[in-house]
PDB file of C-alpha atoms in Angstrom:
ATOM      1  CA  MET R  29     -87.679 171.378 245.571  1.00 69.00           C
ATOM      2  CA  GLU R  30     -85.704 174.445 244.497  1.00 82.00           C
ATOM      3  CA  ARG R  31     -84.294 175.262 247.923  1.00 91.00           C
ATOM      4  CA  PRO R  32     -80.517 174.761 248.135  1.00 93.00           C
ATOM      5  CA  PHE R  33     -79.246 171.687 249.914  1.00 92.00           C
ATOM      6  CA  CYS R  34     -77.988 173.634 252.939  1.00 92.00           C
ATOM      7  CA  GLU R  35     -81.522 174.957 253.593  1.00 94.00           C
ATOM      8  CA  ARG R  36     -83.191 171.574 253.082  1.00 94.00           C
ATOM      9  CA  TRP R  37     -80.679 169.946 255.423  1.00 93.00           C
ATOM     10  CA  LYS R  38     -81.400 172.556 258.105  1.00 94.00           C
ATOM     11  CA  MET R  39     -85.170 172.076 257.671  1.00 94.00           C
ATOM     12  CA  ILE R  40     -84.816 168.366 258.433  1.00 94.00           C
ATOM     13  CA  GLU R  41     -83.407 169.229 261.845  1.00 94.00           C
ATOM     14  CA  GLU R  42     -85.908 171.988 262.607  1.00 95.00           C
ATOM     15  CA  GLU R  43     -89.094 170.345 261.301  1.00 94.00           C
ATOM     16  CA  VAL R  44     -88.473 166.597 261.571  1.00 93.00           C
ATOM     17  CA  ILE R  45     -85.884 165.907 264.278  1.00 93.00           C
ATOM     18  CA  GLU R  46     -86.283 168.692 266.819  1.00 93.00           C
ATOM     19  CA  PRO R  47     -90.108 168.635 267.438  1.00 92.00           C
ATOM     20  CA  PRO R  48     -90.311 165.006 268.654  1.00 89.00           C
ATOM     21  CA  ASN R  49     -87.133 165.491 270.698  1.00 89.00           C
ATOM     22  CA  LEU R  50     -88.719 168.431 272.521  1.00 91.00           C
ATOM     23  CA  GLU R  51     -91.916 166.461 273.022  1.00 89.00           C
ATOM     24  CA  ARG R  52     -89.912 163.505 274.320  1.00 86.00           C
ATOM     25  CA  GLN R  53     -88.265 165.732 276.920  1.00 87.00           C
ATOM     26  CA  TYR R  54     -91.642 167.122 277.987  1.00 86.00           C
ATOM     27  CA  ILE R  55     -93.208 163.666 278.315  1.00 86.00           C
ATOM     28  CA  HIS R  56     -90.179 162.376 280.211  1.00 82.00           C
ATOM     29  CA  GLN R  57     -90.665 165.116 282.805  1.00 84.00           C
ATOM     30  CA  SER R  58     -94.398 164.439 283.102  1.00 82.00           C
ATOM     31  CA  ARG R  59     -95.702 162.425 286.047  1.00 78.00           C
ATOM     32  CA  ASN R  60     -98.270 160.647 283.888  1.00 76.00           C
ATOM     33  CA  PRO R  61     -96.774 160.224 280.410  1.00 78.00           C
ATOM     34  CA  ASP R  62     -99.380 159.405 277.767  1.00 81.00           C
ATOM     35  CA  TYR R  63     -96.890 158.199 275.151  1.00 84.00           C
ATOM     36  CA  ARG R  64     -93.984 155.737 275.274  1.00 83.00           C
ATOM     37  CA  TYR R  65     -91.237 156.873 272.905  1.00 84.00           C
ATOM     38  CA  ASP R  66     -89.098 153.952 274.039  1.00 82.00           C
ATOM     39  CA  LEU R  67     -91.594 151.557 272.414  1.00 87.00           C
ATOM     40  CA  GLU R  68     -91.315 153.073 268.947  1.00 88.00           C
ATOM     41  CA  PRO R  69     -90.065 150.517 266.391  1.00 91.00           C
ATOM     42  CA  PHE R  70     -87.493 152.904 264.892  1.00 87.00           C
ATOM     43  CA  ARG R  71     -85.870 156.304 265.283  1.00 86.00           C
ATOM     44  CA  VAL R  72     -85.175 159.035 262.748  1.00 88.00           C
ATOM     45  CA  ARG R  73     -81.906 160.940 262.680  1.00 87.00           C
ATOM     46  CA  ARG R  74     -80.323 163.344 260.243  1.00 90.00           C
ATOM     47  CA  LYS R  75     -77.216 162.245 258.388  1.00 87.00           C
ATOM     48  CA  ASP R  76     -74.347 164.569 259.174  1.00 88.00           C
ATOM     49  CA  PHE R  77     -72.404 166.487 256.540  1.00 91.00           C
ATOM     50  CA  TRP R  78     -69.014 168.143 256.912  1.00 91.00           C
ATOM     51  CA  LEU R  79     -66.949 170.716 255.065  1.00 90.00           C
ATOM     52  CA  PRO R  80     -64.305 169.337 252.676  1.00 89.00           C
ATOM     53  CA  SER R  81     -61.601 170.803 254.901  1.00 89.00           C
ATOM     54  CA  THR R  82     -62.428 168.108 257.492  1.00 92.00           C
ATOM     55  CA  ILE R  83     -61.874 165.185 255.118  1.00 91.00           C
ATOM     56  CA  THR R  84     -58.628 163.994 256.714  1.00 91.00           C
ATOM     57  CA  LYS R  85     -60.262 163.749 260.137  1.00 91.00           C
ATOM     58  CA  LEU R  86     -63.301 162.014 258.618  1.00 90.00           C
ATOM     59  CA  LEU R  87     -61.261 159.320 256.897  1.00 86.00           C
ATOM     60  CA  GLN R  88     -58.685 158.720 259.591  1.00 86.00           C
ATOM     61  CA  GLU R  89     -60.623 159.334 262.817  1.00 90.00           C
ATOM     62  CA  PHE R  90     -64.404 159.444 262.390  1.00 89.00           C
ATOM     63  CA  ILE R  91     -65.183 156.632 259.916  1.00 85.00           C
ATOM     64  CA  PRO R  92     -63.130 153.976 261.777  1.00 85.00           C
ATOM     65  CA  THR R  93     -65.266 154.579 264.898  1.00 89.00           C
ATOM     66  CA  LEU R  94     -68.632 154.004 263.186  1.00 84.00           C
ATOM     67  CA  SER R  95     -70.728 151.055 264.336  1.00 82.00           C
ATOM     68  CA  HIS R  96     -71.727 150.292 260.741  1.00 76.00           C
ATOM     69  CA  GLU R  97     -69.727 149.732 257.567  1.00 75.00           C
ATOM     70  CA  ALA R  98     -68.807 152.858 255.598  1.00 77.00           C
ATOM     71  CA  ASP R  99     -67.247 152.451 252.176  1.00 76.00           C
ATOM     72  CA  GLY R 100     -66.411 156.031 251.254  1.00 82.00           C
ATOM     73  CA  LEU R 101     -67.623 159.589 250.849  1.00 88.00           C
ATOM     74  CA  ILE R 102     -70.291 161.506 248.942  1.00 89.00           C
ATOM     75  CA  PHE R 103     -69.576 165.107 247.973  1.00 89.00           C
ATOM     76  CA  GLN R 104     -72.802 167.135 247.956  1.00 89.00           C
ATOM     77  CA  GLY R 105     -72.932 170.682 246.614  1.00 88.00           C
ATOM     78  CA  CYS R 106     -73.910 173.085 249.389  1.00 89.00           C
ATOM     79  CA  HIS R 107     -76.170 175.177 247.145  1.00 89.00           C
ATOM     80  CA  ASP R 108     -77.445 172.428 244.827  1.00 90.00           C
ATOM     81  CA  PRO R 109     -81.218 172.255 244.254  1.00 91.00           C
ATOM     82  CA  TYR R 110     -82.991 168.945 244.729  1.00 91.00           C
ATOM     83  CA  VAL R 111     -82.478 166.628 241.754  1.00 88.00           C
ATOM     84  CA  PRO R 112     -84.886 163.663 241.423  1.00 86.00           C
ATOM     85  CA  ARG R 113     -83.573 160.227 240.475  1.00 78.00           C
ATOM     86  CA  THR R 114     -79.866 160.178 239.554  1.00 77.00           C
ATOM     87  CA  HIS R 115     -77.935 163.339 240.427  1.00 82.00           C
ATOM     88  CA  GLU R 116     -75.024 163.435 237.996  1.00 78.00           C
ATOM     89  CA  GLY R 117     -73.501 166.339 239.919  1.00 80.00           C
ATOM     90  CA  LEU R 118     -72.732 164.217 242.970  1.00 82.00           C
ATOM     91  CA  LEU R 119     -69.232 162.855 243.398  1.00 83.00           C
ATOM     92  CA  LYS R 120     -69.110 159.460 245.073  1.00 83.00           C
ATOM     93  CA  TRP R 121     -65.748 158.144 246.183  1.00 85.00           C
ATOM     94  CA  LYS R 122     -65.228 154.739 247.776  1.00 78.00           C
ATOM     95  CA  TYR R 123     -62.151 153.802 249.704  1.00 65.00           C
ATOM     96  CA  PRO R 124     -61.042 150.249 250.431  1.00 53.00           C
ATOM     97  CA  PRO R 125     -59.577 149.427 253.862  1.00 43.00           C
ATOM     98  CA  TYR R 126     -56.438 147.315 254.025  1.00 44.00           C
ATOM     99  CA  VAL R 127     -56.955 143.702 255.011  1.00 39.00           C
ATOM    100  CA  PRO R 128     -54.354 140.968 255.485  1.00 38.00           C
ATOM    101  CA  ARG R 129     -54.001 138.075 253.075  1.00 37.00           C
ATOM    102  CA  THR R 130     -51.606 135.160 253.475  1.00 39.00           C
ATOM    103  CA  HIS R 131     -49.686 133.804 250.504  1.00 38.00           C
ATOM    104  CA  GLU R 132     -47.130 130.976 250.679  1.00 41.00           C
ATOM    105  CA  GLY R 133     -46.564 131.592 254.362  1.00 37.00           C
ATOM    106  CA  LEU R 134     -46.034 135.334 253.933  1.00 37.00           C
ATOM    107  CA  LEU R 135     -48.345 138.080 255.111  1.00 34.00           C
ATOM    108  CA  LYS R 136     -49.012 140.722 252.519  1.00 34.00           C
ATOM    109  CA  TRP R 137     -51.551 143.507 252.306  1.00 33.00           C
ATOM    110  CA  LYS R 138     -54.161 143.598 249.589  1.00 37.00           C
ATOM    111  CA  TYR R 139     -56.256 146.598 248.657  1.00 41.00           C
ATOM    112  CA  PRO R 140     -59.673 144.979 247.956  1.00 44.00           C
ATOM    113  CA  GLU R 141     -62.221 146.923 245.961  1.00 51.00           C
ATOM    114  CA  MET R 142     -65.124 148.391 247.912  1.00 63.00           C
ATOM    115  CA  ASN R 143     -66.914 149.232 244.668  1.00 75.00           C
ATOM    116  CA  SER R 144     -69.512 146.497 244.913  1.00 87.00           C
ATOM    117  CA  MET R 145     -72.317 145.303 242.652  1.00 93.00           C
ATOM    118  CA  ASP R 146     -75.552 143.449 243.335  1.00 96.00           C
ATOM    119  CA  PHE R 147     -76.004 140.637 240.812  1.00 98.00           C
ATOM    120  CA  LEU R 148     -78.749 138.108 240.275  1.00 98.00           C
ATOM    121  CA  PHE R 149     -76.951 134.757 240.509  1.00 98.00           C
ATOM    122  CA  GLU R 150     -78.310 131.691 238.734  1.00 97.00           C
ATOM    123  CA  ILE R 151     -77.092 128.156 238.077  1.00 96.00           C
ATOM    124  CA  VAL R 152     -78.376 126.543 234.884  1.00 93.00           C
ATOM    125  CA  ASP R 153     -77.656 123.376 232.891  1.00 85.00           C
ATOM    126  CA  GLU R 154     -74.411 121.542 233.636  1.00 79.00           C
ATOM    127  CA  ASN R 155     -73.748 123.716 236.674  1.00 86.00           C
ATOM    128  CA  ARG R 156     -73.162 126.892 234.629  1.00 92.00           C
ATOM    129  CA  GLN R 157     -72.960 129.918 236.916  1.00 95.00           C
ATOM    130  CA  LEU R 158     -74.464 133.091 235.458  1.00 97.00           C
ATOM    131  CA  LEU R 159     -74.583 136.700 236.632  1.00 97.00           C
ATOM    132  CA  TYR R 160     -77.376 139.075 235.633  1.00 98.00           C
ATOM    133  CA  LEU R 161     -78.039 142.790 235.945  1.00 97.00           C
ATOM    134  CA  TYR R 162     -81.063 144.823 234.887  1.00 96.00           C
ATOM    135  CA  GLU R 163     -81.310 146.840 231.690  1.00 95.00           C
ATOM    136  CA  ARG R 164     -84.531 148.757 231.086  1.00 92.00           C
ATOM    137  CA  GLY R 165     -86.235 146.590 233.684  1.00 89.00           C
ATOM    138  CA  LYS R 166     -85.203 143.269 232.119  1.00 94.00           C
ATOM    139  CA  LYS R 167     -82.533 140.718 232.994  1.00 96.00           C
ATOM    140  CA  LYS R 168     -79.233 141.190 231.174  1.00 97.00           C
ATOM    141  CA  LEU R 169     -76.700 138.364 231.150  1.00 97.00           C
ATOM    142  CA  MET R 170     -73.218 139.649 232.016  1.00 97.00           C
ATOM    143  CA  ASP R 171     -71.072 137.507 229.739  1.00 94.00           C
ATOM    144  CA  GLY R 172     -67.436 137.310 230.787  1.00 93.00           C
ATOM    145  CA  ASN R 173     -68.169 138.092 234.439  1.00 95.00           C
ATOM    146  CA  HIS R 174     -67.440 135.361 236.965  1.00 95.00           C
ATOM    147  CA  VAL R 175     -67.841 135.070 240.721  1.00 96.00           C
ATOM    148  CA  ASP R 176     -65.762 133.277 243.353  1.00 95.00           C
ATOM    149  CA  PHE R 177     -67.149 132.057 246.674  1.00 95.00           C
ATOM    150  CA  LYS R 178     -64.173 132.305 249.000  1.00 90.00           C
ATOM    151  CA  ASN R 179     -66.176 132.252 252.224  1.00 90.00           C
ATOM    152  CA  GLY R 180     -67.277 128.652 251.807  1.00 91.00           C
ATOM    153  CA  GLU R 181     -70.763 129.336 250.439  1.00 93.00           C
ATOM    154  CA  ASP R 182     -72.540 126.581 248.524  1.00 94.00           C
ATOM    155  CA  PRO R 183     -73.344 128.152 245.113  1.00 94.00           C
ATOM    156  CA  SER R 184     -76.306 125.823 244.593  1.00 93.00           C
ATOM    157  CA  GLU R 185     -78.027 127.370 247.622  1.00 95.00           C
ATOM    158  CA  LEU R 186     -77.592 130.886 246.221  1.00 96.00           C
ATOM    159  CA  SER R 187     -79.126 130.303 242.794  1.00 96.00           C
ATOM    160  CA  GLY R 188     -81.926 132.787 242.157  1.00 96.00           C
ATOM    161  CA  LYS R 189     -80.729 135.176 244.873  1.00 97.00           C
ATOM    162  CA  ILE R 190     -79.205 138.650 244.791  1.00 98.00           C
ATOM    163  CA  ILE R 191     -75.554 138.574 245.833  1.00 97.00           C
ATOM    164  CA  GLU R 192     -73.339 141.558 246.570  1.00 95.00           C
ATOM    165  CA  CYS R 193     -69.895 141.176 245.024  1.00 94.00           C
ATOM    166  CA  SER R 194     -66.646 143.133 245.171  1.00 90.00           C
ATOM    167  CA  TRP R 195     -64.188 143.291 242.290  1.00 88.00           C
ATOM    168  CA  ASP R 196     -60.776 141.653 242.662  1.00 87.00           C
ATOM    169  CA  SER R 197     -58.533 143.616 240.299  1.00 83.00           C
ATOM    170  CA  GLU R 198     -55.656 141.195 240.751  1.00 84.00           C
ATOM    171  CA  GLU R 199     -57.585 138.073 239.779  1.00 89.00           C
ATOM    172  CA  GLN R 200     -60.107 139.846 237.507  1.00 90.00           C
ATOM    173  CA  VAL R 201     -63.084 138.206 239.191  1.00 93.00           C
ATOM    174  CA  TRP R 202     -66.015 139.162 241.405  1.00 95.00           C
ATOM    175  CA  ASN R 203     -65.920 137.918 245.004  1.00 94.00           C
ATOM    176  CA  CYS R 204     -69.210 137.154 246.720  1.00 95.00           C
ATOM    177  CA  MET R 205     -69.501 139.235 249.890  1.00 92.00           C
ATOM    178  CA  ARG R 206     -73.023 138.436 251.076  1.00 93.00           C
ATOM    179  CA  VAL R 207     -76.592 137.655 250.045  1.00 96.00           C
ATOM    180  CA  ARG R 208     -78.829 140.719 249.767  1.00 96.00           C
ATOM    181  CA  VAL R 209     -81.924 139.405 251.505  1.00 94.00           C
ATOM    182  CA  ASP R 210     -83.303 142.957 251.430  1.00 94.00           C
ATOM    183  CA  LYS R 211     -83.337 143.110 247.618  1.00 94.00           C
ATOM    184  CA  SER R 212     -85.284 141.269 244.935  1.00 94.00           C
ATOM    185  CA  THR R 213     -83.661 142.842 241.863  1.00 95.00           C
ATOM    186  CA  PRO R 214     -80.014 143.360 240.817  1.00 97.00           C
ATOM    187  CA  ASN R 215     -78.302 146.647 240.022  1.00 95.00           C
ATOM    188  CA  ASP R 216     -78.908 148.414 236.737  1.00 95.00           C
ATOM    189  CA  ILE R 217     -76.365 148.156 233.928  1.00 95.00           C
ATOM    190  CA  ASN R 218     -75.681 151.897 234.210  1.00 91.00           C
ATOM    191  CA  THR R 219     -74.604 151.405 237.821  1.00 89.00           C
ATOM    192  CA  TYR R 220     -72.249 148.667 236.632  1.00 93.00           C
ATOM    193  CA  ARG R 221     -70.650 150.997 234.091  1.00 92.00           C
ATOM    194  CA  LYS R 222     -70.101 153.676 236.733  1.00 86.00           C
ATOM    195  CA  VAL R 223     -68.595 151.196 239.185  1.00 86.00           C
ATOM    196  CA  MET R 224     -66.206 149.805 236.581  1.00 88.00           C
ATOM    197  CA  ARG R 225     -65.192 153.343 235.612  1.00 85.00           C
ATOM    198  CA  SER R 226     -64.503 154.088 239.276  1.00 82.00           C
ATOM    199  CA  ILE R 227     -62.362 150.957 239.558  1.00 82.00           C
ATOM    200  CA  LYS R 228     -60.446 151.913 236.409  1.00 82.00           C
ATOM    201  CA  ASP R 229     -59.875 155.490 237.627  1.00 82.00           C
ATOM    202  CA  ASN R 230     -58.424 154.077 240.867  1.00 79.00           C
ATOM    203  CA  ILE R 231     -58.457 157.355 242.796  1.00 83.00           C
ATOM    204  CA  THR R 232     -56.579 156.519 245.982  1.00 83.00           C
ATOM    205  CA  GLU R 233     -57.056 158.140 249.360  1.00 85.00           C
ATOM    206  CA  GLU R 234     -53.752 159.979 248.938  1.00 88.00           C
ATOM    207  CA  VAL R 235     -54.827 161.458 245.588  1.00 89.00           C
ATOM    208  CA  LEU R 236     -58.194 162.490 247.017  1.00 90.00           C
ATOM    209  CA  LEU R 237     -56.661 164.209 250.047  1.00 91.00           C
ATOM    210  CA  GLU R 238     -54.160 166.106 247.917  1.00 92.00           C
ATOM    211  CA  ASP R 239     -56.900 167.321 245.548  1.00 91.00           C
ATOM    212  CA  ILE R 240     -59.071 168.468 248.459  1.00 91.00           C
ATOM    213  CA  ARG R 241     -56.158 170.393 249.967  1.00 90.00           C
ATOM    214  CA  GLU R 242     -55.784 172.235 246.658  1.00 90.00           C
ATOM    215  CA  ILE R 243     -59.527 172.909 246.392  1.00 88.00           C
ATOM    216  CA  VAL R 244     -59.971 174.424 249.854  1.00 87.00           C
ATOM    217  CA  ARG R 245     -57.194 176.904 249.089  1.00 87.00           C
ATOM    218  CA  LEU R 246     -59.058 178.313 246.084  1.00 85.00           C
ATOM    219  CA  PRO R 247     -60.467 181.849 246.556  1.00 82.00           C
ATOM    220  CA  MET R 248     -63.998 180.806 245.518  1.00 73.00           C
ATOM    221  CA  TYR R 249     -64.174 178.042 248.120  1.00 70.00           C
ATOM    222  CA  VAL R 250     -67.139 178.592 250.451  1.00 59.00           C
ATOM    223  CA  CYS R 251     -68.664 175.247 251.505  1.00 51.00           C
TER     224      CYS R 251
END
C-alpha cells in the first residue's frame, strides 16, 4: 500500500504479467501441452505510462492509433503511495477531437465536450423527461438539466436506463451518446461538479502542451 507508484507498476509486470507469459512460451514449445492459453476467456495486460515529456507524441501520434476510444490523459505521480477511493492528487484532462458539423450548407468545426456524465433517464407524467444522479446513494433530480437525442433514439425506450451524455457548451444541453448497458446506477453528484468545473476551466490542448513544456524544464523535474 505504501510503495510508490513506480514500484507498484513494475511489480504488476514482474508478478502478474511476466509469469504466465513465460509459462505460455514453455507450453507452446511442449509436444504435449496440458493447458490451452488460447481458450482463456480474457487476457490481462498492464496499462502503459509515459513521462510528461512525451505528451506531444501521445496526443498527436499514439492516441489516434488506438483501437478503442480515448478521451484524454491522467497524470499520475511517480512516487505517490496508493490512495484508496478518490485520489485528489490525480490530474485528469480530457481532450475533445474535432468533428464536422453542417450548418446552412456550410461545413464548420465544432469542439464537442468529451467530459461526459452517466445519468439515470426517466419519463414521467405528460412526457416529462428527467435526469437523475446519485447523492449519498440516493437519486437526486438534476433540475435545469436537459438532454437531446440527436442520433434518432426514441426517448420512451430509454426511460429507466443509464445514458452517457456529453455537454454541448454552445446549446447548453446534454447530448445522449449511448446507453450504458454495463451500469445500473448513475454518476455521483460530486463527479458532476468536477466535470462541470473541468468544462468551465476549458483547458485546451495548446494550453496543456505549453504548461508541460514549462514543467519539464524545471530543475526538480524527475518523472
